[in-house]
Short mmCIF file of C-alpha atoms in Angstrom, two decimals:
data_model
loop_
_atom_site.label_atom_id
_atom_site.label_comp_id
_atom_site.label_asym_id
_atom_site.label_seq_id
_atom_site.Cartn_x
_atom_site.Cartn_y
_atom_site.Cartn_z
CA MET Q 180 0.54 -9.58 -13.05
CA THR Q 181 -2.71 -10.08 -14.39
CA THR Q 182 -3.39 -6.79 -15.87
CA ASN Q 183 -2.54 -5.43 -19.05
CA ALA Q 184 -1.48 -1.35 -17.61
CA PRO Q 185 1.29 -2.17 -14.66
CA SER Q 186 -0.86 -1.32 -11.14
CA THR Q 187 0.95 1.13 -9.56
CA ILE Q 188 2.15 1.10 -5.76
CA LEU Q 189 3.07 3.84 -3.42
CA VAL Q 190 6.17 2.68 -1.22
CA VAL Q 191 6.32 5.24 1.62
CA ASP Q 192 9.31 4.94 4.30
CA ASP Q 193 11.44 7.28 6.16
CA TYR Q 194 14.89 5.20 5.14
CA SER Q 195 16.04 5.89 1.88
CA ASP Q 196 17.97 2.62 1.82
CA ASN Q 197 14.66 0.53 2.37
CA ARG Q 198 12.58 2.36 0.15
CA VAL Q 199 14.75 2.71 -2.86
CA LEU Q 200 15.51 -0.99 -3.06
CA LEU Q 201 11.80 -2.11 -2.64
CA SER Q 202 10.62 0.33 -5.04
CA ALA Q 203 13.73 -1.16 -7.38
CA TRP Q 204 12.40 -5.12 -6.60
CA LEU Q 205 8.72 -3.75 -7.73
CA ARG Q 206 9.99 -2.16 -10.64
CA ALA Q 207 11.63 -5.15 -11.47
CA LYS Q 208 8.65 -7.23 -11.12
CA GLY Q 209 6.70 -4.87 -13.78
CA TYR Q 210 4.81 -3.01 -11.06
CA LYS Q 211 4.74 1.52 -11.19
CA VAL Q 212 6.14 2.79 -7.91
CA ILE Q 213 6.00 6.20 -6.51
CA GLU Q 214 8.03 6.97 -3.67
CA ALA Q 215 7.48 8.81 -0.34
CA GLN Q 216 9.79 10.00 2.60
CA ASP Q 217 7.20 10.24 5.59
CA GLY Q 218 3.49 10.16 5.95
CA ARG Q 219 2.90 13.59 4.83
CA GLU Q 220 4.52 13.45 1.64
CA GLY Q 221 2.77 9.94 1.20
CA LEU Q 222 -0.33 11.71 1.98
CA LEU Q 223 0.23 14.39 -1.04
CA GLN Q 224 1.82 11.34 -3.59
CA ALA Q 225 -1.19 9.50 -3.04
CA ASN Q 226 -3.86 12.15 -3.54
CA ARG Q 227 -1.58 13.06 -6.55
CA SER Q 228 -1.45 9.03 -7.90
CA HIS Q 229 -4.33 7.15 -6.51
CA PRO Q 230 -2.23 4.58 -6.04
CA ASP Q 231 -3.53 0.77 -6.73
CA LEU Q 232 -1.97 -0.21 -3.79
CA ILE Q 233 0.40 1.46 -0.54
CA LEU Q 234 3.30 -0.29 1.08
CA MET Q 235 3.51 2.04 4.12
CA ASP Q 236 5.78 2.03 6.96
CA LEU Q 237 5.16 2.85 10.48
CA ALA Q 238 7.65 4.39 12.75
CA MET Q 239 8.30 7.69 10.57
CA PRO Q 240 8.93 11.21 11.53
CA GLU Q 241 6.56 14.63 10.25
CA LEU Q 242 3.41 12.01 10.21
CA ASP Q 243 3.64 8.31 10.83
CA GLY Q 244 2.31 5.20 9.26
CA VAL Q 245 -0.79 5.01 11.28
CA GLU Q 246 -2.29 8.16 11.51
CA ALA Q 247 -1.27 8.91 7.77
CA THR Q 248 -3.50 5.69 7.07
CA ARG Q 249 -6.32 6.66 9.24
CA GLN Q 250 -6.26 9.90 7.42
CA LEU Q 251 -5.98 7.93 3.84
CA ARG Q 252 -8.80 5.83 5.28
CA GLN Q 253 -11.33 8.92 5.93
CA ARG Q 254 -11.40 9.62 2.19
CA ARG Q 255 -13.51 7.89 -0.44
CA THR Q 256 -10.87 7.31 -3.03
CA PHE Q 257 -8.84 5.06 -0.32
CA SER Q 258 -11.53 3.23 1.03
CA ARG Q 259 -11.21 0.07 -0.71
CA THR Q 260 -6.77 0.70 -1.57
CA PRO Q 261 -4.98 -2.37 0.05
CA ILE Q 262 -2.52 -0.32 2.56
CA PHE Q 263 0.18 -2.96 3.75
CA ALA Q 264 1.89 -1.86 7.01
CA ILE Q 265 5.73 -2.56 7.02
CA SER Q 266 7.74 -2.56 10.44
CA ALA Q 267 10.61 -3.23 11.99
CA TYR Q 268 8.52 -2.96 15.12
CA THR Q 269 5.61 -5.77 14.94
CA THR Q 270 4.10 -6.31 18.76
CA TYR Q 271 0.62 -7.12 18.90
CA ASP Q 272 0.38 -3.62 19.76
CA VAL Q 273 1.99 -2.44 16.65
CA LYS Q 274 -0.46 -4.35 14.54
CA ALA Q 275 -3.31 -4.06 16.65
CA ASP Q 276 -2.71 -0.40 16.16
CA ALA Q 277 -1.89 -0.49 12.49
CA LEU Q 278 -4.63 -2.51 12.03
CA ALA Q 279 -7.57 -0.36 13.60
CA ALA Q 280 -5.72 2.16 11.44
CA GLY Q 281 -6.84 0.46 8.64
CA CYS Q 282 -4.26 -1.05 7.28
CA THR Q 283 -4.57 -4.19 5.37
CA GLU Q 284 -1.92 -6.18 6.54
CA VAL Q 285 0.88 -5.80 8.57
CA PHE Q 286 4.70 -7.26 7.17
CA ALA Q 287 8.06 -7.34 9.00
CA LYS Q 288 11.02 -5.87 8.38
CA PRO Q 289 13.18 -7.67 7.53
CA LEU Q 290 10.47 -8.51 4.45
CA ASP Q 291 9.71 -12.06 3.43
CA LEU Q 292 9.92 -10.86 -0.68
CA ALA Q 293 8.29 -13.96 -1.85
CA ALA Q 294 5.31 -13.42 0.83
CA LEU Q 295 4.77 -9.62 0.38
CA LEU Q 296 5.23 -10.34 -3.55
CA GLY Q 297 1.90 -12.79 -3.02
CA ARG Q 298 -0.01 -10.97 -1.00
CA ILE Q 299 0.53 -7.85 -3.15
CA GLU Q 300 -0.34 -9.85 -6.08
CA LEU Q 301 -3.30 -11.75 -4.57
CA SER Q 302 -4.90 -8.08 -3.21
CA LEU Q 303 -4.30 -6.63 -6.72
CA ASP Q 304 -6.02 -9.42 -8.32
CA GLN Q 305 -9.29 -9.03 -6.14
CA GLN Q 306 -9.32 -4.97 -6.70
CA ASN Q 307 -9.38 -5.57 -10.26
CA SER Q 308 -11.94 -8.78 -9.98
CA ASN Q 309 -14.34 -6.09 -8.37
CA ARG Q 310 -13.67 -3.35 -10.49
CA VAL Q 311 -15.04 -5.69 -13.53
CA ASN Q 312 -17.72 -7.22 -11.45
CA HIS Q 313 -18.46 -3.56 -10.42
CA ARG Q 314 -18.33 -2.27 -14.20
CA ALA Q 315 -20.71 -5.64 -15.27
CA ALA Q 316 -23.53 -4.75 -12.66
CA ILE Q 317 -23.50 -0.99 -13.77
CA GLY Q 318 -23.84 -2.60 -17.30
CA SER Q 319 -26.50 -4.60 -16.73
CA SER Q 320 -28.52 -2.09 -14.99
#
């Protein structure tokens, strides 16, 4: 990670083993992690914590990841937040639905952790760079 304060990642997955393992792995990498067990709780946690990045399972009860992503993208606060879909079902239609809802990327389970970490780091670095550039532009006007 390239920032002083740890970035916050929201992990939304109804399968507790996946959520706990992924969260522990991210914490070991230095991230602050918030967990949610379904799409509804994910929306609540996102509104409370304003995470820097969201890992969203697609197939969940109550509110699935596609609809939760759609609802997040309707809010200005989350219009640019990276949302990575994670799913055991990654057919063309599943990927297309996730991307159309506003997911930044789609990752298949079982996760390739090295690839996921690379994309997380790249997305967060880009996000931090955009914030710095935005602040510099505001400061020079």
